[in-house]
Coordinates of C-alpha atoms and ligand atoms in Angstrom, one line a residue:
M12 CA -70.3 33.7 65.7
L13 CA -68.8 31.5 68.1
E14 CA -71.4 29.9 70.2
S15 CA -70.9 31.7 73.7
P16 CA -73.1 33.4 76.2
L17 CA -70.3 35.9 76.7
L18 CA -70.5 36.7 72.8
P19 CA -74.0 38.0 72.5
E20 CA -73.0 40.0 69.2
A21 CA -70.8 40.1 66.6
K22 CA -69.6 43.9 67.1
G23 CA -67.4 46.4 68.6
Y24 CA -68.3 48.2 71.7
V25 CA -68.8 51.7 71.6
A26 CA -70.6 54.4 74.1
G27 CA -72.2 51.4 76.1
R28 CA -73.4 49.7 72.8
W29 CA -72.7 47.1 70.7
D30 CA -71.5 48.9 67.3
D31 CA -70.0 48.1 63.9
A32 CA -69.7 51.7 63.0
G33 CA -71.4 51.2 59.8
A34 CA -68.5 49.0 58.5
M35 CA -68.4 48.2 54.9
S36 CA -66.2 45.1 55.2
T37 CA -65.6 42.4 57.9
F38 CA -62.5 40.2 59.0
D39 CA -62.7 36.6 60.2
V40 CA -61.5 35.2 63.5
I41 CA -59.7 31.8 63.0
D42 CA -58.8 29.0 65.3
P43 CA -55.1 28.6 64.7
A44 CA -55.1 24.7 65.4
T45 CA -57.7 23.9 63.0
G46 CA -58.1 26.6 60.4
D47 CA -62.0 26.9 61.7
R48 CA -63.7 30.3 61.2
L49 CA -64.8 31.4 64.6
A50 CA -66.4 34.6 63.7
T51 CA -66.9 37.1 61.3
L52 CA -66.4 40.7 62.7
P53 CA -67.0 44.2 61.3
D54 CA -63.7 46.0 60.4
M55 CA -64.7 49.3 62.2
G56 CA -62.0 51.3 60.8
A57 CA -60.7 54.7 61.3
G58 CA -64.7 55.9 61.9
G59 CA -65.0 53.3 64.3
A60 CA -61.9 54.6 66.1
T61 CA -63.1 58.3 66.2
A62 CA -66.8 57.4 67.4
A63 CA -64.9 55.6 70.2
I64 CA -62.5 58.6 71.4
E65 CA -65.3 60.8 71.1
A66 CA -67.5 58.7 73.5
A67 CA -64.6 58.7 75.7
V68 CA -64.0 62.3 75.7
V69 CA -67.5 62.7 77.0
A70 CA -67.1 60.0 79.5
V71 CA -63.8 61.8 81.3
R72 CA -65.9 64.8 81.5
D73 CA -67.3 63.6 84.8
S74 CA -64.8 62.6 87.1
V75 CA -65.6 59.3 89.3
A76 CA -65.1 58.8 93.2
V77 CA -62.4 56.6 94.3
K78 CA -64.7 54.6 95.8
T79 CA -66.7 54.0 92.5
R80 CA -63.4 53.1 91.1
R81 CA -62.9 50.7 93.5
R82 CA -66.1 49.1 93.3
W83 CA -65.8 48.7 89.4
L84 CA -62.2 47.2 89.5
T85 CA -63.4 44.9 92.3
R86 CA -66.4 43.7 90.3
I87 CA -64.3 43.0 87.2
A88 CA -62.2 40.9 89.1
E89 CA -65.1 39.0 90.7
A90 CA -66.6 38.6 87.1
L91 CA -63.3 37.3 85.6
L92 CA -62.8 34.8 88.2
R93 CA -66.5 33.7 88.2
E94 CA -66.8 33.5 84.2
Q95 CA -63.0 31.9 84.0
D96 CA -63.8 28.9 82.2
E97 CA -65.6 30.2 79.5
L98 CA -63.3 33.1 79.0
A99 CA -60.7 30.5 79.2
R100 CA -62.5 28.5 76.3
I101 CA -62.6 31.7 74.0
I102 CA -58.8 32.5 74.8
T103 CA -58.1 28.7 73.9
L104 CA -60.3 29.0 70.7
E105 CA -58.6 32.2 69.1
N106 CA -55.1 31.9 70.4
G107 CA -54.4 28.2 70.5
K108 CA -52.9 28.1 74.1
P109 CA -53.7 25.2 76.4
V110 CA -57.1 25.5 78.5
A111 CA -55.1 25.3 81.5
E112 CA -52.6 28.0 80.6
A113 CA -55.7 30.0 79.4
K114 CA -57.5 29.8 82.9
G115 CA -54.3 30.6 84.4
E116 CA -54.2 33.8 82.1
V117 CA -57.6 34.9 83.5
Q118 CA -56.7 34.7 86.9
Y119 CA -53.5 36.5 86.4
A120 CA -55.7 39.4 84.8
A121 CA -58.0 39.5 87.2
Q122 CA -55.1 39.9 89.9
F123 CA -54.5 43.5 88.2
F124 CA -58.3 44.7 88.9
A125 CA -58.1 43.3 92.4
Y126 CA -54.4 45.0 93.2
Y127 CA -55.5 48.4 91.6
A128 CA -58.9 48.1 93.6
G129 CA -56.5 48.0 96.8
G130 CA -54.1 50.3 95.4
L131 CA -55.7 53.6 95.1
G132 CA -54.8 55.2 98.3
R133 CA -51.7 55.6 95.9
L134 CA -53.6 58.5 94.5
Q135 CA -54.2 60.6 97.4
P136 CA -52.8 64.0 97.3
Q137 CA -49.3 64.5 99.0
E138 CA -48.9 67.8 101.0
L139 CA -45.1 68.6 101.4
S140 CA -44.3 69.0 104.9
D141 CA -42.9 72.6 104.8
V142 CA -43.8 76.0 103.8
I143 CA -41.7 76.6 100.7
R144 CA -41.5 80.2 99.0
G145 CA -44.2 81.4 101.2
C146 CA -46.3 78.4 99.9
R147 CA -48.1 74.9 100.7
W148 CA -47.4 72.5 98.0
T149 CA -49.7 69.5 97.4
V150 CA -48.8 67.1 94.6
H151 CA -52.0 65.6 92.9
H152 CA -52.1 62.7 90.4
R153 CA -54.8 63.8 87.9
P154 CA -56.5 61.2 85.5
A155 CA -54.5 61.5 82.0
G156 CA -57.8 61.3 80.0
V157 CA -58.6 59.4 77.1
A158 CA -56.4 56.4 77.1
A159 CA -55.6 54.2 73.8
L160 CA -54.9 50.4 74.3
I161 CA -53.4 48.5 71.9
T162 CA -52.7 45.0 72.7
P163 CA -51.4 42.1 71.2
W164 CA -52.5 38.3 70.6
N165 CA -50.3 36.2 72.8
F166 CA -52.3 37.1 76.1
P167 CA -55.8 38.4 74.8
L168 CA -56.9 39.1 78.3
A169 CA -54.1 39.6 80.2
M170 CA -52.1 42.3 78.4
L171 CA -55.5 44.4 78.3
A172 CA -56.4 43.8 81.8
K173 CA -53.1 45.5 83.1
K174 CA -54.0 48.4 80.9
F175 CA -57.4 48.8 81.3
A176 CA -57.3 48.0 85.2
A177 CA -54.6 50.9 85.8
A178 CA -56.6 53.3 83.1
L179 CA -59.6 52.5 85.0
A180 CA -58.2 53.0 88.5
A181 CA -56.5 56.3 87.7
G182 CA -59.9 57.7 86.3
C183 CA -59.3 57.8 82.6
A184 CA -61.6 56.5 79.6
S185 CA -60.2 53.5 77.3
V186 CA -60.3 52.9 73.5
I187 CA -59.1 49.6 73.0
K188 CA -57.9 47.9 69.8
P189 CA -57.4 44.2 70.5
A190 CA -55.2 42.3 68.2
E191 CA -57.3 41.1 65.0
A192 CA -56.4 37.9 65.6
T193 CA -57.9 37.6 68.9
P194 CA -60.6 40.2 69.2
L195 CA -63.2 37.8 70.9
T196 CA -61.7 37.9 74.1
A197 CA -62.0 41.6 74.4
L198 CA -65.6 41.4 73.5
A199 CA -66.4 38.8 75.9
L200 CA -64.8 41.4 78.6
A201 CA -67.3 44.1 77.1
T202 CA -70.3 41.7 78.0
L203 CA -69.4 41.4 81.5
I204 CA -68.7 45.0 81.9
D205 CA -71.9 45.7 79.9
R206 CA -74.0 43.4 82.0
E207 CA -72.5 44.0 85.5
L208 CA -71.3 47.5 85.8
E209 CA -72.8 50.7 85.6
L210 CA -69.9 51.9 84.0
P211 CA -70.9 55.3 82.1
A212 CA -70.9 54.8 78.6
G213 CA -67.7 55.8 77.0
R214 CA -65.4 55.0 79.9
F215 CA -64.2 51.2 78.1
N216 CA -64.8 50.9 74.2
V217 CA -63.4 48.3 72.1
V218 CA -62.7 48.8 68.6
I219 CA -61.7 46.3 66.0
G220 CA -60.6 45.6 62.6
E221 CA -57.5 46.3 60.5
P222 CA -54.8 47.6 62.6
A223 CA -53.3 50.6 60.8
P224 CA -56.2 52.9 60.1
I225 CA -57.5 52.3 63.7
G226 CA -54.0 52.7 65.1
E227 CA -53.4 55.8 63.1
M228 CA -56.4 57.5 64.2
L229 CA -55.7 56.3 68.1
C230 CA -52.3 57.9 67.8
T231 CA -53.1 61.3 65.8
H232 CA -56.3 62.4 67.1
P233 CA -56.0 65.3 69.4
A234 CA -58.3 64.0 72.1
V235 CA -56.5 61.0 72.9
R236 CA -53.7 61.9 75.8
L237 CA -51.8 58.7 76.0
V238 CA -51.0 55.6 74.1
S239 CA -50.2 52.4 75.9
F240 CA -49.1 49.7 73.3
T241 CA -47.6 46.2 73.7
G242 CA -46.5 44.6 71.0
S243 CA -43.4 44.4 68.5
T244 CA -40.6 46.9 68.4
D245 CA -41.3 47.7 64.8
T246 CA -44.9 48.3 65.4
G247 CA -44.0 50.3 68.4
A248 CA -41.4 52.7 66.5
K249 CA -44.3 53.4 64.1
L250 CA -46.7 54.1 66.5
A251 CA -44.5 56.3 68.1
A252 CA -43.6 58.4 65.2
L253 CA -46.9 58.8 64.6
A254 CA -47.8 60.1 67.9
A255 CA -44.6 62.1 68.2
P256 CA -45.9 65.5 66.5
H257 CA -49.0 65.4 68.9
I258 CA -46.6 65.1 71.9
K259 CA -48.7 62.4 73.5
R260 CA -47.6 60.5 76.6
L261 CA -46.8 56.7 75.4
A262 CA -46.0 53.3 77.3
M263 CA -44.5 51.0 75.2
E264 CA -44.1 47.4 75.9
L265 CA -42.1 45.7 73.0
G266 CA -40.2 42.8 72.1
G267 CA -38.1 40.7 74.2
N268 CA -35.0 38.2 73.7
A269 CA -34.5 37.0 77.2
P270 CA -31.4 35.3 78.2
F271 CA -31.3 32.5 80.6
I272 CA -28.0 32.3 82.6
V273 CA -26.8 29.0 84.4
F274 CA -23.7 28.9 86.4
A275 CA -22.2 25.7 87.0
D276 CA -22.9 26.1 90.7
A277 CA -26.6 26.3 90.0
D278 CA -29.3 23.7 90.9
L279 CA -29.5 22.3 87.6
D280 CA -32.9 20.4 88.2
L281 CA -34.4 23.6 89.6
A282 CA -33.0 25.5 86.4
A283 CA -34.4 23.1 83.9
D284 CA -38.0 23.1 85.8
E285 CA -38.1 26.7 85.7
L286 CA -36.8 26.9 82.0
M287 CA -39.6 24.6 81.0
K288 CA -42.3 26.8 82.8
N289 CA -40.9 29.9 81.2
K290 CA -39.8 28.6 77.7
F291 CA -42.6 26.7 76.8
R292 CA -45.8 29.0 78.0
A293 CA -47.8 29.6 75.0
G294 CA -45.5 27.7 73.0
G295 CA -42.6 30.2 73.4
Q296 CA -44.9 33.1 72.0
T297 CA -44.4 35.4 75.1
C298 CA -42.4 38.3 75.3
V299 CA -40.5 37.1 78.4
C300 CA -39.9 33.8 77.1
T301 CA -36.2 32.8 77.1
N302 CA -34.9 33.1 73.8
R303 CA -31.0 32.5 74.8
V304 CA -29.7 29.9 77.2
Y305 CA -26.3 30.4 78.3
V306 CA -24.6 27.5 80.5
A307 CA -21.3 27.4 82.0
A308 CA -19.2 24.9 79.5
E309 CA -18.6 22.4 82.2
V310 CA -22.5 21.7 82.8
A311 CA -23.9 22.5 79.5
D312 CA -24.2 18.9 78.3
A313 CA -25.6 17.8 81.6
F314 CA -28.4 20.8 81.4
A315 CA -29.2 20.1 78.0
K316 CA -29.9 16.5 79.0
K317 CA -32.3 17.9 81.6
V318 CA -34.2 19.8 79.6
T319 CA -34.4 17.3 76.7
Q320 CA -36.0 14.7 79.3
R321 CA -38.5 17.4 80.3
A322 CA -39.2 18.3 76.8
D323 CA -39.6 15.0 75.7
A324 CA -42.9 14.9 78.1
L325 CA -44.5 17.6 76.5
K326 CA -47.7 16.7 74.2
V327 CA -48.3 19.1 71.1
G328 CA -51.7 19.5 70.0
R329 CA -54.9 21.4 70.4
G330 CA -55.1 23.4 73.3
T331 CA -58.4 22.2 73.9
D332 CA -57.4 18.3 74.3
G333 CA -55.1 18.8 77.0
A334 CA -51.9 19.3 75.0
D335 CA -49.1 21.1 76.3
I336 CA -48.1 23.1 73.8
G337 CA -51.1 24.3 70.9
P338 CA -50.0 25.6 67.6
L339 CA -48.2 28.9 66.7
I340 CA -50.4 31.7 66.2
N341 CA -49.9 31.5 62.2
R342 CA -47.6 30.3 59.5
A343 CA -45.6 33.5 59.5
G344 CA -44.9 32.6 63.0
Y345 CA -44.3 29.1 62.0
D346 CA -41.8 29.9 59.4
K347 CA -40.0 32.1 61.4
V348 CA -39.1 29.4 64.0
A349 CA -38.3 27.0 61.4
R350 CA -35.9 29.6 59.8
H351 CA -34.2 30.2 63.1
V352 CA -33.8 26.5 63.7
R353 CA -32.6 25.8 60.0
D354 CA -30.0 28.8 60.3
A355 CA -28.8 27.6 63.5
V356 CA -28.3 24.1 61.9
E357 CA -26.6 25.3 58.8
Q358 CA -23.9 27.3 61.1
G359 CA -23.0 23.9 63.0
A360 CA -25.7 23.8 66.3
R361 CA -26.7 20.3 67.0
V362 CA -30.2 19.4 67.3
V363 CA -30.5 17.8 70.6
H364 CA -34.3 17.2 70.6
G365 CA -37.0 18.0 68.0
G366 CA -36.0 20.0 65.2
D367 CA -37.7 20.6 61.6
A368 CA -37.4 17.0 61.0
S369 CA -39.4 15.5 63.7
V370 CA -42.7 17.5 62.8
Q371 CA -45.1 17.2 59.9
P372 CA -45.0 20.8 58.4
P373 CA -48.4 22.6 57.5
G374 CA -49.2 22.1 53.9
P375 CA -48.3 24.4 51.3
G376 CA -50.1 27.7 52.0
A377 CA -51.7 26.5 55.0
E378 CA -52.1 29.5 57.3
H379 CA -53.2 27.4 60.4
G380 CA -52.5 24.2 62.0
C381 CA -48.9 25.2 62.5
F382 CA -47.4 23.0 65.0
Y383 CA -44.0 23.0 66.0
P384 CA -42.5 20.1 68.2
P385 CA -40.3 21.5 71.3
T386 CA -36.9 21.6 70.0
V387 CA -33.0 21.8 72.0
L388 CA -30.2 22.8 70.0
A389 CA -26.7 22.8 71.4
G390 CA -23.6 24.5 70.1
M391 CA -25.1 27.8 69.4
K392 CA -23.1 30.7 68.1
P393 CA -23.3 34.5 68.3
T394 CA -23.8 34.7 64.8
M395 CA -26.8 32.8 64.6
K396 CA -30.0 34.2 64.1
I397 CA -31.5 33.3 67.6
A398 CA -28.8 35.3 69.1
S399 CA -30.1 38.2 68.0
E400 CA -33.7 38.0 66.9
E401 CA -36.9 36.7 69.2
T402 CA -37.7 33.3 68.0
F403 CA -41.6 33.3 69.7
G404 CA -41.5 29.4 69.5
P405 CA -40.7 26.5 71.3
V406 CA -36.7 26.4 71.1
V407 CA -34.4 26.0 73.5
A408 CA -31.2 27.2 72.2
V409 CA -27.9 26.5 74.1
F410 CA -25.0 28.7 74.2
E411 CA -21.9 27.9 76.2
F412 CA -19.8 30.5 78.5
G413 CA -16.6 30.1 80.2
S414 CA -16.8 33.2 82.8
E415 CA -18.9 35.2 84.4
G416 CA -17.8 38.5 82.4
E417 CA -18.5 36.5 79.3
A418 CA -21.9 35.3 80.2
I419 CA -23.0 38.8 81.1
A420 CA -21.6 40.5 78.2
A421 CA -23.2 37.7 75.9
A422 CA -26.4 38.3 77.7
N423 CA -26.3 41.8 77.4
R424 CA -25.7 41.9 73.6
T425 CA -29.1 42.6 72.4
I426 CA -31.1 45.6 71.5
H427 CA -33.7 44.4 73.9
G428 CA -34.1 44.6 77.8
L429 CA -37.2 43.2 78.7
A430 CA -36.5 40.1 80.7
A431 CA -33.6 37.8 81.9
Y432 CA -33.1 34.9 84.2
V433 CA -29.9 33.9 86.4
F434 CA -29.3 30.7 88.0
T435 CA -26.4 30.1 90.7
A436 CA -26.0 29.0 94.4
D437 CA -23.5 32.0 95.0
G438 CA -25.6 34.8 96.4
E439 CA -23.0 37.4 95.7
R440 CA -22.3 36.3 92.3
G441 CA -26.1 36.4 91.9
R442 CA -26.3 40.4 93.1
R443 CA -23.4 41.1 91.0
V444 CA -25.0 39.7 87.8
C445 CA -28.3 41.2 88.3
D446 CA -26.6 44.6 89.0
S447 CA -24.8 44.2 85.3
L448 CA -27.9 43.1 83.3
T449 CA -29.7 45.7 81.4
F450 CA -33.1 44.0 81.3
G451 CA -36.3 45.7 83.2
H452 CA -37.0 42.4 84.8
V453 CA -34.6 40.0 86.4
G454 CA -35.2 36.7 87.9
L455 CA -32.5 35.2 90.3
N456 CA -32.8 31.5 90.7
T457 CA -36.6 31.6 89.4
A458 CA -37.9 32.3 86.1
T459 CA -41.3 33.6 87.1
G460 CA -42.8 36.3 85.1
P461 CA -44.4 39.7 86.1
T462 CA -47.3 39.9 88.8
A463 CA -49.8 42.9 89.6
E464 CA -47.9 44.2 92.3
A465 CA -44.4 44.9 91.0
P466 CA -43.8 47.3 87.7
F467 CA -42.7 45.5 84.7
G468 CA -41.4 46.9 81.5
G469 CA -38.4 47.0 79.5
M470 CA -34.9 48.9 78.9
K471 CA -33.3 49.7 75.5
Q472 CA -35.9 48.7 72.6
S473 CA -37.9 46.6 74.8
G474 CA -39.7 50.0 75.2
F475 CA -40.6 52.5 78.4
G476 CA -43.1 52.6 80.6
R477 CA -44.4 50.1 83.5
E478 CA -47.6 47.9 83.9
G479 CA -48.4 46.7 87.4
G480 CA -47.3 48.2 91.0
A481 CA -47.7 51.7 91.8
E482 CA -45.6 52.8 88.7
G483 CA -48.1 51.2 86.3
L484 CA -51.1 53.2 87.9
L485 CA -49.0 56.5 87.7
E486 CA -48.5 55.8 84.1
F487 CA -52.3 56.9 83.4
C488 CA -51.9 59.8 85.4
E489 CA -50.7 63.3 85.0
T490 CA -48.8 65.2 88.0
Q491 CA -50.2 68.2 88.8
V492 CA -48.8 70.6 91.7
V493 CA -50.8 73.0 93.6
A494 CA -48.5 75.8 95.2
A495 CA -51.3 77.7 97.5
A496 CA -49.9 81.1 99.2
A497 CA -50.0 79.9 103.0
G498 CA -52.6 81.8 104.9
A499 CA -54.7 82.1 101.6
Ligands
ADP11 P1 -47.2 40.7 66.7 O1 -45.8 40.6 66.4 O2 -47.1 40.4 68.3 O3 -48.1 40.4 66.2 P2 -47.7 43.5 66.5 O4 -47.0 44.7 66.8 O5 -48.0 43.4 65.1 O6 -47.1 42.2 67.3 O7 -49.0 43.5 66.9 C1 -49.3 44.2 68.4 C2 -50.8 45.0 68.2 O8 -50.5 46.2 67.4 C3 -51.9 44.2 67.8 O9 -53.0 44.8 68.3 C4 -51.9 44.6 66.3 O10 -53.1 44.8 65.6 C5 -51.3 46.1 66.5 N1 -50.5 46.5 65.0 C6 -49.8 46.2 64.3 N2 -49.6 47.1 63.4 C7 -50.3 48.1 63.6 C8 -50.3 49.5 63.2 N3 -49.5 49.5 61.8 N4 -51.1 50.5 63.6 C9 -51.6 50.2 64.8 N5 -51.7 48.9 65.4 C10 -51.0 47.8 64.5

């Protein structure tokens, strides 16, 4: 087991205790940069999931005062910030991202706990001002109950924090299934909670292992009232199908294919700077990362040049060694990026920077140590894979457009609808384009990602449900109306 004061036990966490659920098998957690084994953990399976759900059922029987929830949330936010260096080290080792980014992720995660600690007033019952049908009407936000939280590997802490902070704030008990590639960060959070909070046993559970049996139990067990999932559209569809016969509440944050539109009047340096921060975060492996860059034809070459100058300065290497871009999570991730670049080149795209030829590919069969260089492609066409599939790698693909209408139509031509970015100096045009984009998060002259204070989520096949903001809290609540006969 990776030596860390935050990882005392190579086990999951159920009912307030470290637990392996009597697992008969194990799985390894690997450093994607080196292939080194970081930990061997129990595969807790459907039995582990059931035990965690049962513990959560017991925990939600007792309602918890708002002021206690506020204290828990505040203490978690404080603990995350205090332990940010060690948490960032664990994130970098299991995920590969640069340490500075991992630290940013911890701070971002802490914001969700701090925000919901301050936002619990939203759960106050609201009484309608009029007597209607002879009754006084009060709207309550009751905890949804046992919540299953299934999270991906690209933000091992932040994706969990968004869900768990809201679930805890709403009064739910959580069963968390982190990604099998990055479970250590969730276990480190369990250590902080175990050590520092008097959280009743079963409010917070972590079940680790092979995803399908655990996921199936979480989506079909009658006591689970809500499944909040972040991951690929394919897996989201599978989980939604499993949950459908049980009429569970679902929140689905699924894949994206973000367009980044640059009009000829835009500040090209600003747009290039913003693109760098957005596109290369986590090596391009985030759901809000730009996948398609649409640039007005008359400035396309100039823009590609600016991006190339910036990309050239990026250092690729181990996240622990001060690199700007770490490894891709595994061989499958690498192969997908390489396939997309090859397909584009075969269909006539120009490699302006990077590309397959500029990197030593991982050895045959090597699952890890898969580094892909920052790459800029120009002359992209709508028939190329990158136009319709999420690449999830450090590739800037520049498409040219003529008119505003053409840019909007191309940007919206995707089954996804998570994030989009628009750069223009014309305020009127900016508003018009934002209005026309079918994406849940739109940046106007910025490529910032989501924040704890605002609701974030997708349209179309990027899913439904929101994280952050009041909407993110209400996702974990059931609305109940009490109509009390006036005078009663
Ligand atoms: P990614 O492409 O980001 O790996 P996935 O959708 O495969 O996306 O993974 C996101 C989360 O979904 C992870 O926690 C993963 O373990 C989980 N997962 C993947 N397949 C299943 C499944 N069949 N049942 C339940 N969870 C799953």
